[in-house]
Coordinates of C-alpha atoms in Angstrom, one line a residue:
Chain T
A1 CA 0.0 0.0 0.0
Q2 CA 1.1 3.5 -0.7
T3 CA 2.2 5.7 2.2
V4 CA 3.2 9.3 2.6
T5 CA 5.5 10.3 5.4
Q6 CA 6.2 13.8 6.7
S7 CA 8.9 13.5 9.3
Q8 CA 8.7 17.0 10.7
P9 CA 5.5 17.7 12.7
E10 CA 6.5 21.3 13.3
M11 CA 9.0 23.7 11.9
S12 CA 9.9 27.4 12.3
V13 CA 11.5 29.9 10.0
Q14 CA 12.4 33.5 10.3
E15 CA 10.5 35.9 8.0
A16 CA 12.2 36.4 4.6
E17 CA 14.3 33.2 5.1
T18 CA 14.0 29.9 3.1
V19 CA 12.6 26.7 4.6
T20 CA 12.3 23.2 3.2
L21 CA 9.6 20.8 4.2
S22 CA 10.3 17.1 3.8
C23 CA 8.1 14.4 2.3
T24 CA 8.8 10.8 1.4
Y25 CA 6.4 8.3 -0.1
D26 CA 6.3 4.6 -0.9
T27 CA 4.8 3.2 -4.0
S28 CA 5.5 0.4 -6.5
E29 CA 3.8 2.4 -9.3
S30 CA 5.6 4.4 -11.9
D31 CA 2.9 6.9 -12.9
Y32 CA 1.5 9.1 -10.2
Y33 CA 1.0 12.7 -9.0
L34 CA 2.3 14.4 -6.0
F35 CA 0.8 17.5 -4.3
W36 CA 1.5 20.0 -1.5
Y37 CA -1.5 21.4 0.2
K38 CA -1.6 24.4 2.6
Q39 CA -4.2 24.8 5.4
P40 CA -3.9 28.2 7.1
P41 CA -5.4 28.5 10.6
S42 CA -9.2 28.4 10.4
R43 CA -9.1 28.6 6.6
Q44 CA -9.8 26.2 3.8
M45 CA -7.1 23.8 2.5
I46 CA -5.7 24.9 -0.9
L47 CA -3.4 23.4 -3.4
V48 CA 0.1 24.9 -3.4
I49 CA 1.8 22.8 -6.1
R50 CA 1.5 19.7 -8.2
Q51 CA 4.1 17.4 -9.7
E52 CA 3.6 14.7 -12.4
A53 CA 5.9 11.8 -11.8
Y54 CA 6.7 11.5 -15.5
K55 CA 8.1 15.0 -15.6
Q56 CA 11.7 15.4 -14.6
Q57 CA 11.5 19.2 -14.2
N58 CA 10.7 20.3 -10.7
A59 CA 7.4 22.2 -10.4
T60 CA 7.5 25.9 -9.2
E61 CA 4.8 28.4 -8.3
N62 CA 6.2 31.8 -7.4
R63 CA 8.0 31.4 -4.1
F64 CA 7.2 27.7 -3.8
S65 CA 9.2 25.0 -5.5
V66 CA 9.7 21.3 -5.1
N67 CA 12.7 19.0 -5.2
F68 CA 11.3 15.8 -6.7
Q69 CA 13.7 12.8 -6.5
K70 CA 11.8 9.9 -8.1
A71 CA 14.4 7.2 -7.4
A72 CA 14.6 8.3 -3.7
K73 CA 10.8 8.7 -3.5
S74 CA 11.3 12.2 -2.1
F75 CA 9.2 15.3 -2.7
S76 CA 10.3 18.3 -0.6
L77 CA 8.7 21.7 -0.7
K78 CA 10.9 24.8 -0.6
I79 CA 9.4 28.1 0.4
S80 CA 11.6 31.1 -0.4
D81 CA 11.4 34.6 1.2
S82 CA 9.0 33.3 3.8
Q83 CA 6.1 35.6 4.7
L84 CA 3.8 35.7 7.7
G85 CA 1.0 34.5 5.5
D86 CA 2.8 31.2 4.9
A87 CA 2.1 30.1 8.4
A88 CA 0.0 27.0 8.0
M89 CA -0.2 23.3 8.1
Y90 CA 1.3 21.8 5.0
F91 CA 0.3 18.4 3.7
C92 CA 2.1 16.3 1.2
A93 CA -0.2 14.0 -0.9
Y94 CA 0.1 11.2 -3.5
T95 CA -2.3 9.8 -6.0
S96 CA -1.8 7.0 -8.5
M97 CA -2.7 7.6 -12.2
N98 CA -3.7 4.0 -12.6
R99 CA -5.9 3.1 -9.6
D100 CA -9.0 4.5 -7.9
D101 CA -9.3 8.1 -7.3
K102 CA -8.4 8.7 -3.7
I103 CA -5.5 10.7 -2.6
I104 CA -3.2 9.7 0.3
F105 CA -2.1 12.4 2.6
G106 CA 0.8 12.7 5.0
K107 CA 0.2 13.7 8.6
G108 CA 1.2 17.3 8.0
T109 CA 3.9 19.8 9.0
R110 CA 2.9 22.9 10.9
L111 CA 5.0 25.8 9.8
H112 CA 5.5 28.8 12.0
I113 CA 6.9 32.1 10.6
L114 CA 8.9 34.2 13.1
P115 CA 8.7 37.9 12.6
Chain E
D1 CA -13.8 29.7 -8.9
V2 CA -14.8 26.3 -7.5
K3 CA -16.8 26.5 -4.4
V4 CA -17.3 23.7 -1.9
T5 CA -19.7 24.5 0.9
Q6 CA -20.5 22.6 4.0
S7 CA -23.8 23.0 5.9
S8 CA -22.3 24.0 9.2
R9 CA -19.0 25.3 10.5
Y10 CA -19.7 24.2 14.1
L11 CA -22.0 21.5 15.3
V12 CA -22.7 20.1 18.8
K13 CA -24.6 16.9 19.1
R14 CA -25.4 14.4 21.9
T15 CA -24.3 10.8 22.0
G16 CA -26.7 8.6 20.1
E17 CA -28.1 11.3 17.8
K18 CA -28.2 10.8 14.1
V19 CA -26.1 13.5 12.4
F20 CA -26.1 14.7 8.9
L21 CA -23.2 16.7 7.4
E22 CA -24.0 18.1 4.0
C23 CA -21.5 19.1 1.3
V24 CA -22.3 20.9 -2.0
Q25 CA -19.9 21.7 -4.9
D26 CA -20.7 23.9 -7.8
M27 CA -18.2 22.8 -10.5
D28 CA -19.8 19.6 -11.8
H29 CA -17.0 17.5 -10.3
E30 CA -17.3 13.7 -10.6
N31 CA -15.5 12.9 -7.4
M32 CA -16.4 13.8 -3.9
F33 CA -14.7 12.9 -0.6
W34 CA -15.3 13.0 3.2
Y35 CA -12.3 13.2 5.5
R36 CA -11.8 13.6 9.2
Q37 CA -8.9 15.6 10.5
D38 CA -7.5 15.0 14.0
P39 CA -4.3 16.4 15.5
G40 CA -1.3 14.2 14.8
L41 CA -3.3 12.0 12.5
G42 CA -3.6 14.2 9.5
L43 CA -6.5 13.6 7.1
R44 CA -8.1 10.2 7.0
L45 CA -10.5 9.3 4.3
I46 CA -13.9 8.1 5.4
Y47 CA -15.8 7.6 2.1
F48 CA -15.6 8.8 -1.4
S49 CA -17.8 8.8 -4.5
Y50 CA -16.8 8.9 -8.1
D51 CA -20.4 9.1 -9.5
V52 CA -23.9 9.7 -8.5
K53 CA -25.2 6.9 -6.3
M54 CA -21.7 5.3 -6.2
K55 CA -19.7 5.2 -3.0
E56 CA -16.5 3.6 -1.9
K57 CA -15.2 3.0 1.6
G58 CA -12.1 4.9 2.6
D59 CA -9.7 4.0 5.4
I60 CA -12.1 4.6 8.4
P61 CA -15.7 4.0 7.3
E62 CA -16.9 2.4 10.5
G63 CA -19.7 4.3 12.2
Y64 CA -20.4 6.4 9.0
S65 CA -22.5 6.1 5.9
V66 CA -22.8 8.4 2.9
S67 CA -25.4 9.4 0.3
R68 CA -25.0 10.9 -3.1
E69 CA -28.3 11.3 -4.8
K70 CA -27.2 14.3 -6.9
K71 CA -23.9 15.0 -8.5
E72 CA -23.3 18.2 -6.6
R73 CA -24.2 16.9 -3.1
F74 CA -22.5 14.4 -0.9
S75 CA -23.8 13.7 2.6
L76 CA -22.0 12.1 5.5
I77 CA -24.2 10.4 8.1
L78 CA -23.4 9.4 11.6
E79 CA -26.1 6.9 12.4
S80 CA -25.5 7.1 16.2
A81 CA -23.0 9.7 17.1
S82 CA -20.3 8.8 19.7
T83 CA -17.8 10.9 21.5
N84 CA -14.9 9.4 19.5
Q85 CA -16.5 11.0 16.4
T86 CA -15.7 14.4 17.8
S87 CA -13.5 15.8 15.0
M88 CA -13.1 18.2 12.1
Y89 CA -14.8 16.9 9.0
L90 CA -13.6 18.1 5.6
C91 CA -15.4 17.6 2.3
A92 CA -13.6 17.8 -1.0
S93 CA -14.3 17.4 -4.7
S94 CA -12.2 16.9 -7.8
L95 CA -12.7 16.5 -11.5
N96 CA -10.6 13.3 -11.3
S97 CA -7.6 12.0 -9.6
H98 CA -5.2 13.9 -11.8
Y99 CA -6.4 17.2 -10.6
E100 CA -6.4 18.9 -7.3
Q101 CA -9.1 18.4 -4.7
Y102 CA -11.0 21.5 -3.7
F103 CA -11.9 21.5 0.0
G104 CA -14.8 23.0 1.9
P105 CA -14.3 25.1 5.1
G106 CA -14.8 22.1 7.4
T107 CA -17.3 21.2 10.1
R108 CA -16.1 21.0 13.6
L109 CA -18.3 18.4 15.3
T110 CA -18.5 18.0 19.0
V111 CA -20.3 15.0 20.4
T112 CA -21.1 15.2 24.1

C-alpha cells in the first residue's frame, strides 16, 4: 500500500528566510501525481503545487518550488522569502494515475513564521 | 472559482443522535470525498464517491455512511454519534484523480 511520510511535525523559520519541508512516499507504481496542500489557521485547504511523476523538471509556483527525486521517492517543498501568510499546516499527498481516485495524505507539518 | 460548501462550521450533538453533514460543490465534479482531521493523525478518508449513487469505503468507514443522490451533493451520516467521532470533518471534490481536490471550510463536530 502506498504511504506518505512527513517526518517534521513542526518547523519554524524567520520571516524572509528559506525553509524546506520534507516528504517521502512509498509506491510500487511508476505513474502518479504528488501534491503539496496548505491549510492556514481556520481557513480552507488549498493546493500549493502539483508534480507529475513523469516530468523530470521540478514544479514551481512563485516562491514555492519542489525537489522531486523519483528514485529516492522524495518530494520536498521549498518556500523562499517566507512571509507571515505562509504560516499554516502543510500536507504532502500522493495519488496514482492507474488506480482508484483517492489521494493519500501525509500527517502534515505545521510551519511557524517568526517575525 | 470552484466552491465547496458545508452545511455547518460548528455542530454540537449528543451521544446517540443521528447526524447529517452536507457538502455541495458547484463545479460539476465527478469525485467527492469526506475526511476527518485529527491532530497528529492528518487527514483520514472516510468515504468517497466517483459518481452519483456510487460510494467507496475509505480508510475509516466504521460508524459512518454516505449518500450521493445528486452529482453536486455528498452527505455524510453518523447513524448514532459517539464521543470518539468528535473531530473536524472536511469535504472535498475533484474533476478526477489527476487534478487537485477542492476543499470545503470544514465542520467542527463535538459529540457530548
